């Protein structure tokens, strides 16, 4: 694929995301064309395309939205969950720990201006903050859907999972190898010790076993 083809593909992907944003935003605010959704989409897409990102890119956003299409029937408010997906890594600096909080604050500022009701805005911000722990309470169907969609990459086929792990390492390129291996191994062990990685019926049935296999394989490669 030459540069022109890549640019065209990127533009098509961005246009598709703009369409998904508009559909979701209009639904969340109960219809109406005002204010124009486009500037908000452009701002978010610019954030998701920042140069420090290697994994937390528009490709990740698209994947989470795709998974939410699968899980939408589980969520009490699918539109709020989709908005939360747009905002959950809208602020992302790999050397900082407050990304989720700053992303939630961004949602709290932008969504009322975009015409989203206060209750929906509050739910979106709550969901964004939940991605710190990926530990929704039992019965939190919106949180379960978002967290499962965000973690679905863990159940990817082996080659895709290896690419994901490599991109995560690139995002933390400023961290020395030994320090990264120790930190990443700790994260993997923490995930493997959870009673369940996924909370939705689909996630448990379709993703849990494969995700645990991928995590165990990566951990073995890091520590041997």
PDB file of N, CA and C in Angstrom, residues 21-110:
ATOM      1  N   UNK A  21     -19.904   8.934  15.719  1.00  0.00           N
ATOM      2  CA  UNK A  21     -20.022   9.944  16.773  1.00  0.00           C
ATOM      3  C   UNK A  21     -21.336  10.698  16.635  1.00  0.00           C
ATOM      4  N   UNK A  22     -21.646  11.144  15.435  1.00  0.00           N
ATOM      5  CA  UNK A  22     -22.870  11.929  15.234  1.00  0.00           C
ATOM      6  C   UNK A  22     -24.105  11.114  15.622  1.00  0.00           C
ATOM      7  N   UNK A  23     -24.151   9.872  15.184  1.00  0.00           N
ATOM      8  CA  UNK A  23     -25.301   9.021  15.500  1.00  0.00           C
ATOM      9  C   UNK A  23     -25.450   8.843  17.010  1.00  0.00           C
ATOM     10  N   UNK A  24     -24.345   8.604  17.682  1.00  0.00           N
ATOM     11  CA  UNK A  24     -24.375   8.382  19.118  1.00  0.00           C
ATOM     12  C   UNK A  24     -24.753   9.658  19.871  1.00  0.00           C
ATOM     13  N   UNK A  25     -24.130  10.777  19.501  1.00  0.00           N
ATOM     14  CA  UNK A  25     -24.392  12.035  20.199  1.00  0.00           C
ATOM     15  C   UNK A  25     -25.846  12.464  20.028  1.00  0.00           C
ATOM     16  N   UNK A  26     -26.353  12.390  18.810  1.00  0.00           N
ATOM     17  CA  UNK A  26     -27.729  12.805  18.555  1.00  0.00           C
ATOM     18  C   UNK A  26     -28.696  11.922  19.342  1.00  0.00           C
ATOM     19  N   UNK A  27     -28.427  10.634  19.398  1.00  0.00           N
ATOM     20  CA  UNK A  27     -29.284   9.726  20.164  1.00  0.00           C
ATOM     21  C   UNK A  27     -29.232  10.054  21.652  1.00  0.00           C
ATOM     22  N   UNK A  28     -28.043  10.349  22.164  1.00  0.00           N
ATOM     23  CA  UNK A  28     -27.888  10.612  23.590  1.00  0.00           C
ATOM     24  C   UNK A  28     -28.574  11.904  24.009  1.00  0.00           C
ATOM     25  N   UNK A  29     -28.652  12.857  23.114  1.00  0.00           N
ATOM     26  CA  UNK A  29     -29.300  14.118  23.480  1.00  0.00           C
ATOM     27  C   UNK A  29     -30.763  14.172  23.044  1.00  0.00           C
ATOM     28  N   UNK A  30     -31.278  13.062  22.536  1.00  0.00           N
ATOM     29  CA  UNK A  30     -32.701  12.982  22.209  1.00  0.00           C
ATOM     30  C   UNK A  30     -33.084  13.574  20.886  1.00  0.00           C
ATOM     31  N   UNK A  31     -32.128  13.653  19.952  1.00  0.00           N
ATOM     32  CA  UNK A  31     -32.413  14.167  18.615  1.00  0.00           C
ATOM     33  C   UNK A  31     -31.986  15.610  18.459  1.00  0.00           C
ATOM     34  N   UNK A  32     -32.255  16.153  17.281  1.00  0.00           N
ATOM     35  CA  UNK A  32     -31.900  17.543  17.007  1.00  0.00           C
ATOM     36  C   UNK A  32     -30.537  17.691  16.379  1.00  0.00           C
ATOM     37  N   UNK A  33     -30.380  18.694  15.561  1.00  0.00           N
ATOM     38  CA  UNK A  33     -29.129  18.900  14.834  1.00  0.00           C
ATOM     39  C   UNK A  33     -28.193  19.886  15.518  1.00  0.00           C
ATOM     40  N   UNK A  34     -28.654  20.628  16.498  1.00  0.00           N
ATOM     41  CA  UNK A  34     -27.843  21.670  17.133  1.00  0.00           C
ATOM     42  C   UNK A  34     -27.508  21.285  18.572  1.00  0.00           C
ATOM     43  N   UNK A  35     -26.288  21.620  18.985  1.00  0.00           N
ATOM     44  CA  UNK A  35     -25.198  22.171  18.187  1.00  0.00           C
ATOM     45  C   UNK A  35     -24.601  21.120  17.249  1.00  0.00           C
ATOM     46  N   UNK A  36     -23.879  21.596  16.269  1.00  0.00           N
ATOM     47  CA  UNK A  36     -23.258  20.745  15.267  1.00  0.00           C
ATOM     48  C   UNK A  36     -22.314  19.740  15.937  1.00  0.00           C
ATOM     49  N   UNK A  37     -22.509  18.437  15.714  1.00  0.00           N
ATOM     50  CA  UNK A  37     -21.614  17.444  16.330  1.00  0.00           C
ATOM     51  C   UNK A  37     -20.192  17.463  15.781  1.00  0.00           C
ATOM     52  N   UNK A  38     -19.997  18.005  14.585  1.00  0.00           N
ATOM     53  CA  UNK A  38     -18.717  17.856  13.893  1.00  0.00           C
ATOM     54  C   UNK A  38     -17.514  18.408  14.653  1.00  0.00           C
ATOM     55  N   UNK A  39     -17.586  19.611  15.233  1.00  0.00           N
ATOM     56  CA  UNK A  39     -16.399  20.111  15.940  1.00  0.00           C
ATOM     57  C   UNK A  39     -15.979  19.229  17.110  1.00  0.00           C
ATOM     58  N   UNK A  40     -16.941  18.626  17.761  1.00  0.00           N
ATOM     59  CA  UNK A  40     -16.620  17.735  18.875  1.00  0.00           C
ATOM     60  C   UNK A  40     -15.929  16.470  18.366  1.00  0.00           C
ATOM     61  N   UNK A  41     -16.424  15.940  17.256  1.00  0.00           N
ATOM     62  CA  UNK A  41     -15.775  14.777  16.651  1.00  0.00           C
ATOM     63  C   UNK A  41     -14.348  15.108  16.240  1.00  0.00           C
ATOM     64  N   UNK A  42     -14.152  16.257  15.618  1.00  0.00           N
ATOM     65  CA  UNK A  42     -12.814  16.642  15.167  1.00  0.00           C
ATOM     66  C   UNK A  42     -11.855  16.771  16.350  1.00  0.00           C
ATOM     67  N   UNK A  43     -12.336  17.361  17.445  1.00  0.00           N
ATOM     68  CA  UNK A  43     -11.491  17.527  18.619  1.00  0.00           C
ATOM     69  C   UNK A  43     -11.096  16.167  19.193  1.00  0.00           C
ATOM     70  N   UNK A  44     -12.065  15.280  19.321  1.00  0.00           N
ATOM     71  CA  UNK A  44     -11.769  13.960  19.879  1.00  0.00           C
ATOM     72  C   UNK A  44     -10.846  13.153  18.969  1.00  0.00           C
ATOM     73  N   UNK A  45     -11.106  13.193  17.670  1.00  0.00           N
ATOM     74  CA  UNK A  45     -10.254  12.436  16.747  1.00  0.00           C
ATOM     75  C   UNK A  45      -8.832  12.964  16.754  1.00  0.00           C
ATOM     76  N   UNK A  46      -8.667  14.282  16.892  1.00  0.00           N
ATOM     77  CA  UNK A  46      -7.310  14.842  16.992  1.00  0.00           C
ATOM     78  C   UNK A  46      -6.607  14.328  18.244  1.00  0.00           C
ATOM     79  N   UNK A  47      -7.349  14.211  19.331  1.00  0.00           N
ATOM     80  CA  UNK A  47      -6.763  13.687  20.560  1.00  0.00           C
ATOM     81  C   UNK A  47      -6.329  12.230  20.388  1.00  0.00           C
ATOM     82  N   UNK A  48      -7.207  11.424  19.785  1.00  0.00           N
ATOM     83  CA  UNK A  48      -6.909  10.005  19.598  1.00  0.00           C
ATOM     84  C   UNK A  48      -5.776   9.760  18.597  1.00  0.00           C
ATOM     85  N   UNK A  49      -5.397  10.790  17.835  1.00  0.00           N
ATOM     86  CA  UNK A  49      -4.333  10.649  16.837  1.00  0.00           C
ATOM     87  C   UNK A  49      -3.017  11.294  17.277  1.00  0.00           C
ATOM     88  N   UNK A  50      -2.900  11.641  18.546  1.00  0.00           N
ATOM     89  CA  UNK A  50      -1.681  12.300  19.030  1.00  0.00           C
ATOM     90  C   UNK A  50      -0.454  11.399  18.863  1.00  0.00           C
ATOM     91  N   UNK A  51       0.712  12.002  18.655  1.00  0.00           N
ATOM     92  CA  UNK A  51       1.893  11.217  18.269  1.00  0.00           C
ATOM     93  C   UNK A  51       2.437  10.299  19.358  1.00  0.00           C
ATOM     94  N   UNK A  52       2.138  10.542  20.620  1.00  0.00           N
ATOM     95  CA  UNK A  52       2.671   9.682  21.677  1.00  0.00           C
ATOM     96  C   UNK A  52       1.938   8.351  21.777  1.00  0.00           C
ATOM     97  N   UNK A  53       0.844   8.210  21.028  1.00  0.00           N
ATOM     98  CA  UNK A  53       0.030   6.996  21.102  1.00  0.00           C
ATOM     99  C   UNK A  53       0.537   5.946  20.113  1.00  0.00           C
ATOM    100  N   UNK A  54       0.571   4.713  20.586  1.00  0.00           N
ATOM    101  CA  UNK A  54       0.891   3.592  19.705  1.00  0.00           C
ATOM    102  C   UNK A  54      -0.210   2.539  19.746  1.00  0.00           C
ATOM    103  N   UNK A  55      -0.760   2.318  20.934  1.00  0.00           N
ATOM    104  CA  UNK A  55      -1.896   1.405  21.048  1.00  0.00           C
ATOM    105  C   UNK A  55      -3.203   2.179  21.238  1.00  0.00           C
ATOM    106  N   UNK A  56      -3.201   3.209  22.064  1.00  0.00           N
ATOM    107  CA  UNK A  56      -4.423   3.959  22.370  1.00  0.00           C
ATOM    108  C   UNK A  56      -4.725   4.967  21.256  1.00  0.00           C
ATOM    109  N   UNK A  57      -5.001   4.428  20.096  1.00  0.00           N
ATOM    110  CA  UNK A  57      -5.202   5.211  18.884  1.00  0.00           C
ATOM    111  C   UNK A  57      -6.654   5.103  18.413  1.00  0.00           C
ATOM    112  N   UNK A  58      -6.929   5.718  17.257  1.00  0.00           N
ATOM    113  CA  UNK A  58      -8.279   5.596  16.695  1.00  0.00           C
ATOM    114  C   UNK A  58      -8.612   4.144  16.353  1.00  0.00           C
ATOM    115  N   UNK A  59      -7.596   3.319  16.111  1.00  0.00           N
ATOM    116  CA  UNK A  59      -7.866   1.891  15.870  1.00  0.00           C
ATOM    117  C   UNK A  59      -8.422   1.238  17.131  1.00  0.00           C
ATOM    118  N   UNK A  60      -7.889   1.590  18.286  1.00  0.00           N
ATOM    119  CA  UNK A  60      -8.417   1.075  19.548  1.00  0.00           C
ATOM    120  C   UNK A  60      -9.836   1.588  19.776  1.00  0.00           C
ATOM    121  N   UNK A  61     -10.056   2.873  19.540  1.00  0.00           N
ATOM    122  CA  UNK A  61     -11.400   3.432  19.672  1.00  0.00           C
ATOM    123  C   UNK A  61     -12.384   2.682  18.793  1.00  0.00           C
ATOM    124  N   UNK A  62     -12.015   2.460  17.541  1.00  0.00           N
ATOM    125  CA  UNK A  62     -12.894   1.737  16.617  1.00  0.00           C
ATOM    126  C   UNK A  62     -13.181   0.328  17.126  1.00  0.00           C
ATOM    127  N   UNK A  63     -12.158  -0.348  17.631  1.00  0.00           N
ATOM    128  CA  UNK A  63     -12.338  -1.710  18.137  1.00  0.00           C
ATOM    129  C   UNK A  63     -13.288  -1.730  19.329  1.00  0.00           C
ATOM    130  N   UNK A  64     -13.142  -0.774  20.247  1.00  0.00           N
ATOM    131  CA  UNK A  64     -14.031  -0.727  21.409  1.00  0.00           C
ATOM    132  C   UNK A  64     -15.470  -0.476  20.958  1.00  0.00           C
ATOM    133  N   UNK A  65     -15.660   0.447  20.030  1.00  0.00           N
ATOM    134  CA  UNK A  65     -17.009   0.709  19.519  1.00  0.00           C
ATOM    135  C   UNK A  65     -17.586  -0.520  18.827  1.00  0.00           C
ATOM    136  N   UNK A  66     -16.756  -1.236  18.078  1.00  0.00           N
ATOM    137  CA  UNK A  66     -17.223  -2.467  17.429  1.00  0.00           C
ATOM    138  C   UNK A  66     -17.660  -3.504  18.470  1.00  0.00           C
ATOM    139  N   UNK A  67     -16.867  -3.657  19.507  1.00  0.00           N
ATOM    140  CA  UNK A  67     -17.229  -4.610  20.557  1.00  0.00           C
ATOM    141  C   UNK A  67     -18.510  -4.169  21.271  1.00  0.00           C
ATOM    142  N   UNK A  68     -18.690  -2.861  21.431  1.00  0.00           N
ATOM    143  CA  UNK A  68     -19.911  -2.382  22.060  1.00  0.00           C
ATOM    144  C   UNK A  68     -21.139  -2.651  21.195  1.00  0.00           C
ATOM    145  N   UNK A  69     -20.969  -2.676  19.895  1.00  0.00           N
ATOM    146  CA  UNK A  69     -22.083  -3.073  19.037  1.00  0.00           C
ATOM    147  C   UNK A  69     -22.526  -4.494  19.381  1.00  0.00           C
ATOM    148  N   UNK A  70     -21.550  -5.349  19.683  1.00  0.00           N
ATOM    149  CA  UNK A  70     -21.859  -6.728  20.068  1.00  0.00           C
ATOM    150  C   UNK A  70     -22.520  -6.780  21.442  1.00  0.00           C
ATOM    151  N   UNK A  71     -22.079  -5.916  22.361  1.00  0.00           N
ATOM    152  CA  UNK A  71     -22.517  -5.973  23.757  1.00  0.00           C
ATOM    153  C   UNK A  71     -23.665  -5.017  24.068  1.00  0.00           C
ATOM    154  N   UNK A  72     -24.150  -4.276  23.074  1.00  0.00           N
ATOM    155  CA  UNK A  72     -25.131  -3.218  23.334  1.00  0.00           C
ATOM    156  C   UNK A  72     -26.380  -3.736  24.035  1.00  0.00           C
ATOM    157  N   UNK A  73     -26.807  -4.951  23.708  1.00  0.00           N
ATOM    158  CA  UNK A  73     -28.003  -5.498  24.323  1.00  0.00           C
ATOM    159  C   UNK A  73     -27.866  -5.721  25.815  1.00  0.00           C
ATOM    160  N   UNK A  74     -26.632  -5.772  26.307  1.00  0.00           N
ATOM    161  CA  UNK A  74     -26.400  -5.976  27.742  1.00  0.00           C
ATOM    162  C   UNK A  74     -26.518  -4.672  28.517  1.00  0.00           C
ATOM    163  N   UNK A  75     -26.245  -3.545  27.872  1.00  0.00           N
ATOM    164  CA  UNK A  75     -26.166  -2.255  28.561  1.00  0.00           C
ATOM    165  C   UNK A  75     -27.556  -1.652  28.770  1.00  0.00           C
ATOM    166  N   UNK A  76     -27.730  -1.000  29.912  1.00  0.00           N
ATOM    167  CA  UNK A  76     -28.982  -0.293  30.174  1.00  0.00           C
ATOM    168  C   UNK A  76     -29.100   0.956  29.323  1.00  0.00           C
ATOM    169  N   UNK A  77     -27.976   1.598  29.034  1.00  0.00           N
ATOM    170  CA  UNK A  77     -27.966   2.831  28.239  1.00  0.00           C
ATOM    171  C   UNK A  77     -26.821   2.753  27.229  1.00  0.00           C
ATOM    172  N   UNK A  78     -27.029   2.066  26.114  1.00  0.00           N
ATOM    173  CA  UNK A  78     -25.934   1.892  25.147  1.00  0.00           C
ATOM    174  C   UNK A  78     -25.362   3.196  24.626  1.00  0.00           C
ATOM    175  N   UNK A  79     -26.187   4.224  24.491  1.00  0.00           N
ATOM    176  CA  UNK A  79     -25.670   5.500  23.977  1.00  0.00           C
ATOM    177  C   UNK A  79     -24.680   6.121  24.957  1.00  0.00           C
ATOM    178  N   UNK A  80     -24.983   6.067  26.243  1.00  0.00           N
ATOM    179  CA  UNK A  80     -24.047   6.585  27.242  1.00  0.00           C
ATOM    180  C   UNK A  80     -22.752   5.784  27.230  1.00  0.00           C
ATOM    181  N   UNK A  81     -22.852   4.475  27.060  1.00  0.00           N
ATOM    182  CA  UNK A  81     -21.652   3.633  27.037  1.00  0.00           C
ATOM    183  C   UNK A  81     -20.802   3.969  25.820  1.00  0.00           C
ATOM    184  N   UNK A  82     -21.442   4.181  24.682  1.00  0.00           N
ATOM    185  CA  UNK A  82     -20.669   4.531  23.484  1.00  0.00           C
ATOM    186  C   UNK A  82     -19.997   5.896  23.650  1.00  0.00           C
ATOM    187  N   UNK A  83     -20.689   6.859  24.243  1.00  0.00           N
ATOM    188  CA  UNK A  83     -20.047   8.148  24.503  1.00  0.00           C
ATOM    189  C   UNK A  83     -18.853   7.960  25.444  1.00  0.00           C
ATOM    190  N   UNK A  84     -19.007   7.109  26.439  1.00  0.00           N
ATOM    191  CA  UNK A  84     -17.896   6.847  27.354  1.00  0.00           C
ATOM    192  C   UNK A  84     -16.713   6.233  26.621  1.00  0.00           C
ATOM    193  N   UNK A  85     -16.986   5.388  25.633  1.00  0.00           N
ATOM    194  CA  UNK A  85     -15.890   4.826  24.840  1.00  0.00           C
ATOM    195  C   UNK A  85     -15.118   5.929  24.124  1.00  0.00           C
ATOM    196  N   UNK A  86     -15.824   6.894  23.595  1.00  0.00           N
ATOM    197  CA  UNK A  86     -15.160   8.004  22.904  1.00  0.00           C
ATOM    198  C   UNK A  86     -14.256   8.790  23.854  1.00  0.00           C
ATOM    199  N   UNK A  87     -14.676   8.922  25.104  1.00  0.00           N
ATOM    200  CA  UNK A  87     -13.928   9.766  26.040  1.00  0.00           C
ATOM    201  C   UNK A  87     -12.933   8.996  26.902  1.00  0.00           C
ATOM    202  N   UNK A  88     -12.990   7.643  26.934  1.00  0.00           N
ATOM    203  CA  UNK A  88     -12.279   6.935  27.993  1.00  0.00           C
ATOM    204  C   UNK A  88     -10.762   7.069  27.916  1.00  0.00           C
ATOM    205  N   UNK A  89     -10.207   7.289  26.748  1.00  0.00           N
ATOM    206  CA  UNK A  89      -8.778   7.570  26.606  1.00  0.00           C
ATOM    207  C   UNK A  89      -8.550   8.855  25.809  1.00  0.00           C
ATOM    208  N   UNK A  90      -9.516   9.761  25.877  1.00  0.00           N
ATOM    209  CA  UNK A  90      -9.377  11.001  25.106  1.00  0.00           C
ATOM    210  C   UNK A  90      -8.186  11.820  25.581  1.00  0.00           C
ATOM    211  N   UNK A  91      -7.887  11.745  26.853  1.00  0.00           N
ATOM    212  CA  UNK A  91      -6.650  12.322  27.394  1.00  0.00           C
ATOM    213  C   UNK A  91      -5.736  11.153  27.714  1.00  0.00           C
ATOM    214  N   UNK A  92      -4.591  11.091  27.061  1.00  0.00           N
ATOM    215  CA  UNK A  92      -3.702   9.944  27.268  1.00  0.00           C
ATOM    216  C   UNK A  92      -2.254  10.351  27.144  1.00  0.00           C
ATOM    217  N   UNK A  93      -1.558  10.282  28.269  1.00  0.00           N
ATOM    218  CA  UNK A  93      -0.109  10.440  28.323  1.00  0.00           C
ATOM    219  C   UNK A  93       0.455   9.247  29.068  1.00  0.00           C
ATOM    220  N   UNK A  94       1.267   8.412  28.446  1.00  0.00           N
ATOM    221  CA  UNK A  94       1.709   7.188  29.102  1.00  0.00           C
ATOM    222  C   UNK A  94       2.556   7.414  30.348  1.00  0.00           C
ATOM    223  N   UNK A  95       3.084   8.621  30.520  1.00  0.00           N
ATOM    224  CA  UNK A  95       3.908   8.901  31.695  1.00  0.00           C
ATOM    225  C   UNK A  95       3.109   9.531  32.831  1.00  0.00           C
ATOM    226  N   UNK A  96       1.786   9.550  32.709  1.00  0.00           N
ATOM    227  CA  UNK A  96       0.949  10.153  33.743  1.00  0.00           C
ATOM    228  C   UNK A  96      -0.090   9.148  34.230  1.00  0.00           C
ATOM    229  N   UNK A  97      -0.551   9.361  35.463  1.00  0.00           N
ATOM    230  CA  UNK A  97      -1.492   8.415  36.074  1.00  0.00           C
ATOM    231  C   UNK A  97      -2.914   8.948  36.160  1.00  0.00           C
ATOM    232  N   UNK A  98      -3.130  10.201  35.755  1.00  0.00           N
ATOM    233  CA  UNK A  98      -4.450  10.794  35.929  1.00  0.00           C
ATOM    234  C   UNK A  98      -5.229  10.883  34.619  1.00  0.00           C
ATOM    235  N   UNK A  99      -4.886  10.033  33.650  1.00  0.00           N
ATOM    236  CA  UNK A  99      -5.518  10.140  32.333  1.00  0.00           C
ATOM    237  C   UNK A  99      -7.034   9.940  32.394  1.00  0.00           C
ATOM    238  N   UNK A 100      -7.492   8.942  33.139  1.00  0.00           N
ATOM    239  CA  UNK A 100      -8.924   8.674  33.192  1.00  0.00           C
ATOM    240  C   UNK A 100      -9.678   9.834  33.837  1.00  0.00           C
ATOM    241  N   UNK A 101      -9.115  10.375  34.904  1.00  0.00           N
ATOM    242  CA  UNK A 101      -9.769  11.508  35.562  1.00  0.00           C
ATOM    243  C   UNK A 101      -9.843  12.713  34.624  1.00  0.00           C
ATOM    244  N   UNK A 102      -8.764  12.996  33.948  1.00  0.00           N
ATOM    245  CA  UNK A 102      -8.776  14.139  33.028  1.00  0.00           C
ATOM    246  C   UNK A 102      -9.707  13.886  31.847  1.00  0.00           C
ATOM    247  N   UNK A 103      -9.818  12.641  31.407  1.00  0.00           N
ATOM    248  CA  UNK A 103     -10.755  12.303  30.335  1.00  0.00           C
ATOM    249  C   UNK A 103     -12.194  12.482  30.809  1.00  0.00           C
ATOM    250  N   UNK A 104     -12.478  12.081  32.042  1.00  0.00           N
ATOM    251  CA  UNK A 104     -13.822  12.255  32.595  1.00  0.00           C
ATOM    252  C   UNK A 104     -14.180  13.731  32.723  1.00  0.00           C
ATOM    253  N   UNK A 105     -13.226  14.527  33.167  1.00  0.00           N
ATOM    254  CA  UNK A 105     -13.467  15.971  33.280  1.00  0.00           C
ATOM    255  C   UNK A 105     -13.733  16.579  31.899  1.00  0.00           C
ATOM    256  N   UNK A 106     -13.000  16.110  30.904  1.00  0.00           N
ATOM    257  CA  UNK A 106     -13.249  16.577  29.539  1.00  0.00           C
ATOM    258  C   UNK A 106     -14.686  16.272  29.117  1.00  0.00           C
ATOM    259  N   UNK A 107     -15.152  15.069  29.412  1.00  0.00           N
ATOM    260  CA  UNK A 107     -16.534  14.704  29.086  1.00  0.00           C
ATOM    261  C   UNK A 107     -17.523  15.595  29.818  1.00  0.00           C
ATOM    262  N   UNK A 108     -17.244  15.866  31.085  1.00  0.00           N
ATOM    263  CA  UNK A 108     -18.142  16.712  31.885  1.00  0.00           C
ATOM    264  C   UNK A 108     -18.201  18.133  31.340  1.00  0.00           C
ATOM    265  N   UNK A 109     -17.149  18.563  30.699  1.00  0.00           N
ATOM    266  CA  UNK A 109     -17.127  19.908  30.122  1.00  0.00           C
ATOM    267  C   UNK A 109     -17.761  19.944  28.734  1.00  0.00           C
ATOM    268  N   UNK A 110     -17.451  18.942  27.910  1.00  0.00           N
ATOM    269  CA  UNK A 110     -17.858  18.980  26.510  1.00  0.00           C
ATOM    270  C   UNK A 110     -19.309  18.557  26.288  1.00  0.00           C
TER     271      UNK A 110
END
